[in-house]
Coordinates of C-alpha atoms in Angstrom, one line a residue:
M268 CA -52.6 -16.9 6.4
V269 CA -51.1 -13.8 6.8
V270 CA -53.4 -10.6 4.7
L271 CA -51.0 -8.0 4.7
G272 CA -52.8 -4.5 4.7
R273 CA -52.4 -2.2 2.3
T274 CA -49.9 0.1 4.8
S275 CA -47.3 -2.5 4.9
F276 CA -47.9 -3.9 1.3
L277 CA -47.0 -0.7 0.5
F278 CA -44.0 -0.7 2.9
G279 CA -42.7 -3.9 1.7
F280 CA -43.3 -3.0 -1.8
L281 CA -41.6 0.8 -1.4
L282 CA -38.5 -1.7 1.0
L283 CA -38.2 -4.1 -2.7
F284 CA -37.8 -1.1 -5.0
S285 CA -35.1 0.7 -3.0
A286 CA -33.4 -2.2 -2.6
A287 CA -33.3 -2.5 -6.5
A288 CA -32.6 0.5 -7.0
T289 CA -29.8 0.5 -4.7
L290 CA -28.4 -2.3 -6.8
A291 CA -29.7 -0.7 -9.9
D292 CA -27.4 2.5 -8.7
A293 CA -24.3 0.5 -8.9
K294 CA -22.3 -0.6 -12.0
V295 CA -20.3 -3.2 -13.5
H296 CA -17.0 -1.4 -14.7
Y297 CA -15.2 -3.6 -17.7
H298 CA -11.4 -2.8 -18.3
D299 CA -8.9 -5.1 -20.0
F300 CA -5.2 -4.3 -18.7
V301 CA -2.2 -5.7 -21.4
V302 CA 0.8 -5.8 -20.0
Q303 CA 3.3 -5.3 -22.4
A304 CA 6.9 -3.2 -22.7
T305 CA 6.7 -0.1 -24.0
K306 CA 9.7 2.0 -24.8
V307 CA 9.7 4.7 -22.3
K308 CA 12.5 7.7 -22.3
R309 CA 12.8 9.4 -18.5
L310 CA 16.9 10.5 -17.9
C311 CA 17.8 11.0 -21.4
T312 CA 17.3 7.1 -21.4
T313 CA 15.2 5.2 -23.8
H314 CA 14.4 1.7 -21.6
S315 CA 11.8 -1.1 -22.6
T316 CA 9.3 -0.1 -19.8
I317 CA 6.7 -3.0 -18.6
T318 CA 3.4 -0.9 -18.4
V319 CA -0.2 -1.7 -19.1
N320 CA -1.6 -0.4 -22.0
G321 CA 1.5 1.6 -22.7
Q322 CA 0.8 4.3 -20.2
Y323 CA 3.0 4.9 -17.5
P324 CA 1.4 5.4 -14.6
G325 CA -0.9 2.8 -15.5
P326 CA -5.2 3.6 -16.4
T327 CA -6.9 5.5 -13.6
L328 CA -10.3 3.6 -12.5
E329 CA -13.0 5.7 -11.6
V330 CA -16.1 4.0 -10.1
N331 CA -18.6 4.4 -7.0
N332 CA -18.7 2.5 -3.3
G333 CA -21.2 -0.4 -4.4
D334 CA -19.7 -0.7 -7.9
T335 CA -18.2 -4.2 -9.2
I336 CA -15.0 -4.3 -11.1
V337 CA -14.0 -6.4 -13.7
V338 CA -10.5 -6.4 -15.8
N339 CA -9.2 -8.8 -17.8
V340 CA -5.6 -8.7 -17.4
V341 CA -4.0 -10.0 -20.7
N342 CA 0.6 -10.8 -20.1
R343 CA 2.0 -9.6 -23.0
A344 CA 5.6 -8.9 -21.1
R345 CA 8.2 -11.5 -20.8
Y346 CA 8.0 -11.8 -16.7
N347 CA 5.4 -13.9 -14.8
V348 CA 3.1 -10.5 -13.7
T349 CA -0.1 -11.0 -11.1
I350 CA -2.0 -7.4 -10.2
H351 CA -3.1 -6.7 -6.5
W352 CA -6.1 -3.8 -6.3
H353 CA -4.2 -2.5 -3.2
G354 CA -6.8 -1.7 -0.2
V355 CA -10.5 -3.2 -1.6
R356 CA -10.8 -5.5 1.2
Q357 CA -12.2 -8.1 -1.6
V358 CA -14.8 -9.7 1.0
R359 CA -15.1 -13.6 0.0
T360 CA -13.4 -12.4 -3.2
G361 CA -9.9 -13.1 -1.7
W362 CA -8.4 -15.2 -5.6
A363 CA -9.2 -11.2 -7.0
D364 CA -6.2 -10.1 -4.1
G365 CA -3.2 -11.4 -6.3
P366 CA -0.1 -11.4 -4.9
E367 CA 1.7 -14.4 -7.0
F368 CA 2.3 -17.3 -4.9
V369 CA -0.4 -16.4 -2.3
T370 CA -3.8 -15.8 -3.8
Q371 CA -2.8 -17.4 -7.5
C372 CA -0.3 -18.6 -9.1
P373 CA 1.0 -15.8 -11.5
I374 CA -0.2 -15.5 -15.3
R375 CA 2.6 -16.6 -16.9
P376 CA 3.5 -15.1 -20.9
G377 CA 1.0 -15.1 -23.2
G378 CA -1.4 -16.6 -20.2
S379 CA -4.8 -14.3 -19.2
Y380 CA -6.5 -13.7 -16.0
T381 CA -9.7 -12.0 -15.2
Y382 CA -10.6 -9.9 -11.6
R383 CA -14.1 -9.5 -10.5
F384 CA -14.4 -7.8 -7.8
T385 CA -16.8 -5.4 -5.8
I386 CA -16.4 -2.2 -3.7
Q387 CA -18.1 -2.9 -0.5
G388 CA -18.2 0.3 1.8
Q389 CA -15.3 2.1 0.4
E390 CA -14.8 5.5 -0.7
G391 CA -11.4 7.8 -1.1
T392 CA -8.5 6.8 -2.9
L393 CA -7.1 3.3 -3.4
W394 CA -4.5 2.0 -5.7
W395 CA -3.6 -1.5 -7.8
H396 CA -0.5 -2.8 -8.7
A397 CA 1.9 -5.4 -9.9
H398 CA 2.5 -7.6 -7.1
S399 CA 4.9 -9.7 -8.2
S400 CA 9.2 -9.0 -8.0
W401 CA 9.9 -5.7 -8.6
L402 CA 7.3 -5.2 -11.5
R403 CA 5.0 -2.5 -9.5
A404 CA 8.0 -0.4 -10.0
T405 CA 6.2 1.2 -13.2
V406 CA 3.0 -1.8 -13.5
Y407 CA 0.7 0.4 -10.9
G408 CA -2.3 3.3 -11.1
A409 CA -4.8 5.3 -9.5
L410 CA -8.2 3.7 -7.8
V411 CA -10.3 6.3 -7.3
I412 CA -14.0 5.6 -5.8
R413 CA -16.6 8.2 -4.9
P414 CA -19.5 8.1 -2.7
K415 CA -22.6 6.0 -3.6
E416 CA -24.8 7.9 -6.4
G417 CA -27.3 9.9 -3.9
T418 CA -24.9 10.8 -1.9
S419 CA -21.8 12.9 -1.2
Y420 CA -18.1 13.7 0.3
P421 CA -18.1 14.4 3.7
F422 CA -16.4 17.7 2.8
P423 CA -17.6 20.5 0.6
K424 CA -17.7 19.0 -2.9
P425 CA -14.3 20.2 -4.5
K426 CA -14.0 22.0 -7.9
R427 CA -11.2 19.8 -8.9
E428 CA -10.0 16.1 -8.7
T429 CA -6.1 15.2 -9.4
P430 CA -4.5 11.8 -8.4
I431 CA -0.9 12.0 -7.6
L432 CA 1.1 8.9 -8.3
L433 CA 4.3 9.6 -6.3
G434 CA 6.8 6.8 -7.9
E435 CA 10.4 5.9 -8.1
W436 CA 12.1 5.3 -11.1
W437 CA 15.7 3.6 -12.0
D438 CA 17.9 4.3 -14.7
A439 CA 17.9 0.2 -14.9
N440 CA 15.5 -2.6 -15.4
P441 CA 13.9 -3.0 -11.6
I442 CA 13.8 -7.0 -12.7
D443 CA 17.6 -7.1 -12.8
V444 CA 18.3 -4.9 -9.9
V445 CA 16.6 -7.3 -7.4
R446 CA 18.1 -10.4 -9.1
E447 CA 21.1 -8.3 -9.0
A448 CA 20.8 -7.7 -5.0
T449 CA 18.9 -11.3 -4.9
R450 CA 22.5 -12.7 -6.6
T451 CA 24.6 -10.8 -3.8
G452 CA 22.8 -10.9 -1.0
G453 CA 23.8 -7.0 -0.7
A454 CA 21.3 -4.3 -0.5
P455 CA 19.9 -2.9 -4.4
N456 CA 21.2 -0.3 -5.9
V457 CA 18.9 2.8 -5.0
S458 CA 16.7 4.5 -7.6
D459 CA 17.9 7.6 -10.5
A460 CA 14.8 9.7 -9.6
Y461 CA 11.5 10.0 -8.3
T462 CA 8.5 11.2 -10.3
I463 CA 5.1 12.6 -9.9
N464 CA 2.4 11.2 -12.1
G465 CA 5.3 9.6 -13.9
Q466 CA 7.6 12.6 -14.4
P467 CA 10.5 13.3 -12.5
G468 CA 10.1 17.2 -12.9
D469 CA 12.8 20.1 -13.5
L470 CA 15.2 19.3 -11.1
Y471 CA 16.5 16.2 -13.1
N472 CA 18.0 15.9 -16.7
C473 CA 16.3 15.8 -19.6
S474 CA 13.0 16.3 -17.7
S475 CA 11.8 19.7 -17.7
K476 CA 9.8 19.6 -20.7
D477 CA 7.8 16.8 -19.3
T478 CA 7.3 18.3 -16.0
V479 CA 3.3 17.7 -14.4
I480 CA 1.3 20.9 -14.9
V481 CA -1.6 21.1 -12.0
P482 CA -3.5 23.6 -12.5
I483 CA -5.9 25.3 -10.0
D484 CA -8.4 28.9 -10.2
S485 CA -8.3 30.9 -7.3
G486 CA -10.6 30.6 -4.8
E487 CA -11.3 27.4 -6.1
T488 CA -11.0 24.0 -3.7
H489 CA -8.9 21.7 -5.6
L490 CA -9.0 18.0 -4.0
L491 CA -5.8 16.1 -4.5
R492 CA -5.3 12.4 -4.2
V493 CA -1.9 10.9 -3.0
I494 CA -0.6 7.9 -3.4
N495 CA 2.7 6.4 -2.3
A496 CA 4.2 4.1 -5.2
A497 CA 7.6 4.0 -4.7
L498 CA 9.1 0.8 -4.5
N499 CA 11.3 1.4 -1.2
Q500 CA 10.9 4.7 0.4
E501 CA 8.7 6.9 2.2
L502 CA 8.3 10.4 1.5
F503 CA 7.5 13.8 2.2
F504 CA 4.9 16.0 0.1
T505 CA 4.3 19.8 0.3
I506 CA 3.1 22.2 -1.7
A507 CA 4.9 25.7 -1.9
N508 CA 2.5 28.6 0.0
H509 CA -0.5 26.0 0.3
R510 CA -1.7 24.1 3.4
F511 CA -3.2 20.7 3.0
T512 CA -6.7 20.0 4.7
V513 CA -6.3 16.4 5.2
V514 CA -9.6 14.5 4.6
G515 CA -8.6 11.3 4.2
A516 CA -6.3 8.1 4.0
D517 CA -5.8 4.4 2.4
A518 CA -10.1 5.0 1.7
S519 CA -11.3 5.9 4.9
Y520 CA -12.9 9.4 5.8
L521 CA -11.0 11.3 8.6
K522 CA -11.6 14.2 10.8
P523 CA -10.6 17.2 9.1
F524 CA -7.3 19.3 9.7
T525 CA -4.5 20.9 7.8
T526 CA -0.6 20.6 7.8
S527 CA 2.2 21.9 5.2
V528 CA 3.6 18.7 4.7
I529 CA 2.2 15.3 4.6
M530 CA 4.1 11.7 5.0
L531 CA 2.9 8.6 3.0
G532 CA 4.8 5.1 3.2
P533 CA 4.9 2.5 -0.3
G534 CA 1.3 1.9 -0.3
Q535 CA -0.4 4.5 1.7
T536 CA -2.8 7.2 0.3
T537 CA -3.8 10.4 1.8
D538 CA -6.4 12.7 0.2
V539 CA -6.5 16.6 0.8
L540 CA -8.0 19.2 0.0
I541 CA -5.9 22.7 -1.1
S542 CA -7.8 26.0 -1.7
G543 CA -6.2 28.7 -4.8
D544 CA -5.9 31.4 -2.2
Q545 CA -2.2 32.3 -2.9
P546 CA -1.5 35.2 -5.3
P547 CA -1.6 33.7 -9.0
A548 CA 1.6 32.4 -10.2
R549 CA 3.1 28.7 -10.0
Y550 CA 4.6 27.1 -7.1
Y551 CA 6.1 23.8 -6.9
I552 CA 4.2 20.5 -5.8
A553 CA 7.2 18.3 -4.4
G554 CA 8.3 14.8 -2.4
H555 CA 11.5 13.7 -1.1
P556 CA 12.7 11.0 0.8
Y557 CA 11.8 10.8 4.5
Q558 CA 15.3 7.9 5.6
S559 CA 14.8 6.7 8.7
A560 CA 17.3 3.9 8.6
Q561 CA 21.1 5.7 9.9
G562 CA 23.4 5.0 7.9
A563 CA 22.0 3.5 4.3
P564 CA 22.3 4.2 1.0
F565 CA 19.1 5.9 -0.6
D566 CA 18.2 8.4 -3.1
N567 CA 18.3 11.9 -1.9
T568 CA 16.5 13.3 -4.7
T569 CA 13.6 15.7 -5.7
T570 CA 10.7 15.4 -7.8
T571 CA 8.5 18.3 -9.0
A572 CA 5.4 19.0 -10.3
I573 CA 3.8 22.9 -11.2
L574 CA 0.3 24.0 -9.1
E575 CA -0.4 26.3 -12.0
Y576 CA -2.9 29.1 -11.1
K577 CA -4.6 29.8 -14.5
S578 CA -4.6 33.6 -14.1
A579 CA -1.1 33.4 -13.4
P580 CA 0.3 36.0 -15.1
C581 CA 2.8 34.5 -18.5
P582 CA 6.3 35.7 -18.4
A583 CA 8.0 38.4 -20.9
K584 CA 9.2 36.0 -23.7
G585 CA 12.3 34.5 -23.7
I586 CA 12.0 34.8 -19.4
S587 CA 11.0 31.7 -17.7
S588 CA 9.3 32.2 -14.4
T589 CA 10.8 30.2 -12.0
P590 CA 8.1 28.7 -9.7
V591 CA 7.9 29.1 -5.6
M592 CA 10.3 26.5 -4.1
P593 CA 8.5 25.2 -0.3
P594 CA 10.5 23.8 2.6
L595 CA 10.8 20.3 2.4
P596 CA 12.1 18.8 5.9
A597 CA 14.8 17.0 6.6
F598 CA 15.8 13.7 5.1
N599 CA 15.6 12.0 8.9
D600 CA 13.0 14.2 10.7
T601 CA 11.0 11.7 12.8
A602 CA 9.7 14.3 14.7
T603 CA 7.1 15.8 11.7
V604 CA 7.0 12.2 11.3
T605 CA 5.2 11.1 14.3
A606 CA 3.4 14.8 14.6
F607 CA 1.7 13.9 11.2
T608 CA 0.6 10.6 12.1
Q609 CA -0.8 11.3 15.8
S610 CA -2.8 13.9 13.9
L611 CA -5.3 11.1 11.9
R612 CA -8.5 10.8 13.3
S613 CA -11.9 9.1 12.7
P614 CA -14.4 11.9 12.2
S615 CA -16.8 10.9 14.9
K616 CA -16.7 7.4 17.4
V617 CA -16.3 4.2 16.1
A618 CA -16.8 0.6 17.0
V619 CA -13.3 -0.5 17.9
P620 CA -13.3 -4.5 18.4
T621 CA -13.1 -5.1 22.0
G622 CA -12.9 -8.1 23.9
I623 CA -9.6 -9.8 22.3
D624 CA -9.9 -13.5 21.1
E625 CA -6.6 -13.0 19.6
N626 CA -3.5 -11.0 21.4
L627 CA -0.8 -11.4 19.0
F628 CA 2.9 -9.4 19.1
F629 CA 5.0 -9.6 16.1
T630 CA 8.6 -7.9 15.6
V631 CA 9.4 -6.1 12.1
G632 CA 13.1 -5.8 11.3
L633 CA 16.3 -7.3 9.5
G634 CA 18.6 -9.5 9.8
L635 CA 21.5 -11.5 8.3
F636 CA 22.2 -14.7 7.5
N637 CA 25.6 -16.4 7.7
C638 CA 27.4 -17.2 3.9
P639 CA 26.5 -20.5 3.4
K640 CA 29.3 -23.2 3.2
N641 CA 28.8 -23.4 -0.1
F642 CA 28.6 -19.9 -1.4
H643 CA 31.1 -18.1 -3.2
P644 CA 32.3 -14.5 -1.2
S645 CA 30.5 -12.9 -4.4
R646 CA 27.3 -13.8 -3.3
C647 CA 28.0 -12.7 0.2
Q648 CA 28.1 -9.5 -0.2
G649 CA 26.0 -7.8 3.0
P650 CA 27.3 -6.8 6.0
N651 CA 31.3 -8.8 6.9
G652 CA 30.3 -11.3 4.6
T653 CA 26.8 -12.1 5.1
R654 CA 23.4 -12.1 3.1
F655 CA 20.6 -9.9 4.3
T656 CA 17.4 -11.2 5.8
A657 CA 14.2 -9.7 7.1
S658 CA 11.7 -11.4 8.9
M659 CA 8.8 -11.3 11.6
N660 CA 8.8 -13.2 15.2
N661 CA 12.1 -14.3 13.4
A662 CA 10.8 -16.4 10.8
S663 CA 11.4 -14.9 7.7
F664 CA 8.9 -15.3 4.8
V665 CA 9.9 -17.5 1.6
L666 CA 6.8 -17.6 -1.0
P667 CA 5.9 -20.7 -2.6
S668 CA 6.9 -22.0 -5.9
N669 CA 5.0 -24.5 -7.0
F670 CA 1.1 -23.7 -5.3
S671 CA -0.4 -20.9 -3.9
I672 CA -1.1 -20.7 -0.7
L673 CA -4.9 -19.8 -1.0
Q674 CA -5.5 -22.9 -3.6
A675 CA -3.4 -25.4 -1.1
F676 CA -5.7 -24.0 2.1
K677 CA -9.0 -25.0 -0.2
Q678 CA -7.6 -28.1 -1.9
G679 CA -5.7 -29.6 1.4
V680 CA -2.3 -29.9 -0.2
P681 CA 0.2 -30.5 2.0
G682 CA 4.1 -29.5 2.4
V683 CA 2.9 -25.8 0.8
F684 CA 2.9 -24.1 4.4
T685 CA 3.0 -24.7 7.9
T686 CA 0.7 -23.5 10.3
D687 CA 2.9 -22.8 13.0
F688 CA 3.7 -19.0 13.1
P689 CA 4.4 -17.5 16.3
A690 CA 1.6 -15.8 18.0
N691 CA 4.5 -14.4 20.3
P692 CA 8.1 -13.4 20.0
P693 CA 10.1 -17.1 20.1
V694 CA 12.9 -15.4 22.2
Q695 CA 12.2 -12.3 24.5
F696 CA 14.9 -9.7 24.2
D697 CA 15.4 -5.8 23.7
Y698 CA 14.0 -5.4 20.6
T699 CA 15.1 -2.1 20.4
G700 CA 18.4 -2.1 21.8
N701 CA 21.8 -3.1 21.7
V702 CA 20.8 -7.2 20.3
S703 CA 23.2 -9.6 20.6
R704 CA 24.4 -10.9 17.4
S705 CA 22.8 -14.8 18.5
L706 CA 19.5 -13.2 17.2
W707 CA 20.2 -12.1 13.7
Q708 CA 19.8 -14.8 12.0
P709 CA 16.0 -15.3 11.1
V710 CA 14.6 -19.2 10.1
P711 CA 13.4 -19.2 6.9
G712 CA 10.1 -21.1 6.0
T713 CA 6.7 -20.9 4.6
K714 CA 4.3 -20.3 8.1
V715 CA 0.9 -19.3 8.4
Y716 CA -1.3 -18.1 11.3
K717 CA -4.6 -19.2 11.3
L718 CA -7.5 -17.1 12.3
K719 CA -10.9 -18.2 13.1
F720 CA -14.3 -16.4 11.2
G721 CA -15.3 -13.2 13.6
A722 CA -11.4 -13.3 15.7
R723 CA -11.0 -10.3 16.9
V724 CA -7.8 -9.8 16.8
Q725 CA -4.9 -7.0 18.9
L726 CA -1.9 -7.2 16.6
V727 CA 1.7 -5.5 18.5
L728 CA 3.9 -4.5 15.7
Q729 CA 7.1 -4.4 16.8
G730 CA 9.8 -3.0 15.2
T731 CA 14.2 -4.2 16.3
N732 CA 17.2 -2.4 15.9
I733 CA 19.1 -5.7 14.2
Q734 CA 21.3 -4.1 11.5
T735 CA 19.5 -1.5 10.7
A736 CA 16.7 -0.3 12.8
E737 CA 13.7 2.0 10.3
N738 CA 10.3 3.0 10.3
H739 CA 8.4 -0.5 8.3
P740 CA 5.1 0.5 6.7
I741 CA 3.1 -2.3 7.3
H742 CA 0.3 -3.9 4.7
I743 CA -2.6 -6.4 5.6
H744 CA -4.6 -7.6 2.7
G745 CA -8.1 -8.1 2.9
Y746 CA -8.8 -6.0 6.1
D747 CA -8.4 -2.1 7.2
F748 CA -7.7 -2.1 10.6
Y749 CA -7.7 0.4 13.6
I750 CA -4.1 1.9 15.1
L751 CA -4.9 2.4 18.4
A752 CA -1.4 3.6 19.2
T753 CA 2.3 4.0 18.0
G754 CA 5.3 4.8 19.9
S755 CA 9.1 5.0 20.0
G756 CA 11.4 2.4 22.4
N757 CA 9.5 -1.6 23.5
F758 CA 6.0 -2.1 23.8
N759 CA 5.0 -2.3 27.2
P760 CA 1.5 -3.2 28.4
Q761 CA 1.4 -2.3 31.9
R762 CA 2.5 1.6 30.6
D763 CA 1.8 1.2 26.7
T764 CA -1.9 0.3 27.1
A765 CA -3.5 3.9 28.9
K766 CA -2.7 5.1 25.2
F767 CA -4.6 3.4 23.0
N768 CA -7.7 5.9 21.1
L769 CA -10.4 3.6 21.6
V770 CA -13.5 6.3 20.6
D771 CA -11.7 7.9 17.4
P772 CA -8.7 6.1 16.4
P773 CA -7.8 5.8 12.2
M774 CA -8.7 3.7 9.7
R775 CA -6.2 2.2 7.4
N776 CA -4.7 -0.9 5.5
T777 CA -0.5 0.3 5.8
V778 CA 0.6 1.5 8.8
G779 CA 3.9 3.2 9.5
V780 CA 5.7 1.4 12.6
P781 CA 8.0 3.8 14.2
V782 CA 11.6 3.5 13.6
N783 CA 13.1 2.0 16.3
G784 CA 9.2 1.8 18.2
W785 CA 5.7 -0.2 18.1
A786 CA 2.3 0.0 16.5
V787 CA -0.9 -1.3 18.0
I788 CA -3.7 -1.9 15.9
R789 CA -7.2 -4.1 15.9
F790 CA -9.2 -5.8 13.3
V791 CA -12.0 -8.4 13.3
A792 CA -11.7 -11.8 11.3
D793 CA -14.0 -11.2 8.9
N794 CA -12.9 -12.1 6.0
P795 CA -12.2 -15.5 5.0
G796 CA -9.1 -16.4 3.2
A797 CA -4.7 -16.1 2.5
W798 CA -4.1 -12.7 3.7
L799 CA -0.7 -11.9 3.3
M800 CA 0.9 -8.9 6.1
H801 CA 4.1 -7.6 4.9
C802 CA 6.2 -4.4 4.4
H803 CA 5.8 -2.8 1.8
L804 CA 9.3 -1.3 1.2
D805 CA 9.7 -4.3 -1.2
V806 CA 13.7 -4.7 -0.3
H807 CA 12.1 -6.0 2.5
I808 CA 9.8 -7.8 1.1
T809 CA 12.1 -9.5 -1.2
W810 CA 13.9 -10.4 2.1
G811 CA 10.9 -12.5 3.7
L812 CA 9.6 -9.1 5.8
A813 CA 6.3 -11.0 5.4
M814 CA 3.7 -13.4 6.9
V815 CA 0.0 -14.9 6.3
F816 CA -3.1 -15.2 7.9
L817 CA -5.7 -17.8 6.9
V818 CA -8.5 -17.1 7.7
E819 CA -11.7 -19.8 8.3
N820 CA -14.8 -20.1 6.8
G821 CA -17.9 -18.8 9.7
V822 CA -21.1 -19.9 8.5
G823 CA -22.8 -20.2 5.9
E824 CA -22.8 -18.6 1.8
L825 CA -22.3 -15.6 3.4
Q826 CA -19.2 -16.0 5.8
S827 CA -17.3 -18.3 2.9
L828 CA -14.6 -17.6 0.5
E829 CA -16.3 -17.6 -3.0
P830 CA -15.2 -21.1 -5.4
P831 CA -12.6 -19.9 -7.5
P832 CA -12.8 -19.0 -10.9
A833 CA -12.9 -21.4 -13.8
D834 CA -9.5 -19.1 -15.3
L835 CA -7.9 -19.2 -12.5
P836 CA -4.1 -19.5 -13.6
L837 CA -2.9 -22.8 -13.4
C838 CA 0.7 -23.1 -11.2

């Protein structure tokens, strides 16, 4: 029998007490989300808009690292819906991830589902959004994760914090827009406005009375949590006469650096500090497109909000004081984007995975399907009588329609997916050159790639010049990853491996693959489940620019996916 000395007994008691105290600090946050049609007036027109709890954007969830979130979603809309918690690791809780027909079947009209998950080791800004058709155009909100109780930011605590959600507005029903594009095979209509916290701002019709005001005091520091919730557009973001200190992205801290402009692809978040160091006045906060696809139509408008100093002099009666307007980069200013993304670094040395088990190379880009013989020409309105498509490694992803991939994987249901997604392009070619038309038509299918638990993965994402080259924001569900390098042209391992940052690369959940270029990322497959990887331009996921990683269970309960919840929606 071992007798504990008084000191070791006391030490053991203190250890237990500190563990219990840590658990006690973690809270459980309960929320109800009612998905419903709500009358929303923008650009002079009232639409029946799908919202959460009648709010557009939806509610901001505020938690601390270590807390648990329980959200009961009730669907009172006429469309199927799911909610994705963008960037949340969902360790062992893949059933709560949300992408329709990947981790769950949709919540049908009249149905409900409770999402339950814990935030583990993430701090900063994430967000949530619908992951069914194009509902996320209006069904989205911020997810703010503060440091654990008793700990602090790795930068001076700001006096204020404001989520800034950049959105995209159609003067139409977004579901009708995507359905029409799917019918015709052409590109969908572009949006009519961009928004900041749901409002287009002063430069649009019928909008200026509702322009968002962000207050600031002279001398104070303000943390802006910027989220690109736009459906199909990468966006530049800036504030007149103010510089940003960038301190985080995608709920990972960064080595602080200053810049006057940032760029976010859809899905990405960036935390910036601003100082009230300018003469008290009103300054425009502005966002407008980064458009890397040459010749493709896009919404070329500018959304604004106003940074207003509380001590700003009131304008004389009857005179409006126009805020200072910032210069914005040219729509195609790739050099500014490159300079910004290459400034991102982790705060200190990180443990980059080495001893790679899975060396993967995926092409990402567009394609064109030849018009099927039984289709009327009105259904083939892509270039030269084709239908637009997109693919990774020549596989154009098709969502299942009667079963989710995760359910089929766990229950051994055959015929839902195949496990033959290629580790490399089936044909090697000059990816960013003049691509032969014989390579423009991908193969549709529901292909997944299996990963063993604990596999160390390196993935080269290679953009292609098929139809139109552009910057693709690629998001992986269930994982953060290190971005080792990005570059232009075709990735060449002999030449480009030397460019890898193996010391302090940034950690993100969404990487911009440069226009006609490549990105290299690494992660450890330590989270079992079915994890969607896709372009976060929703038009591209609609066309098939996606695939799924199936990560197998490891050893024991802590390396295994939890059982499905009892209320998982039926198919």
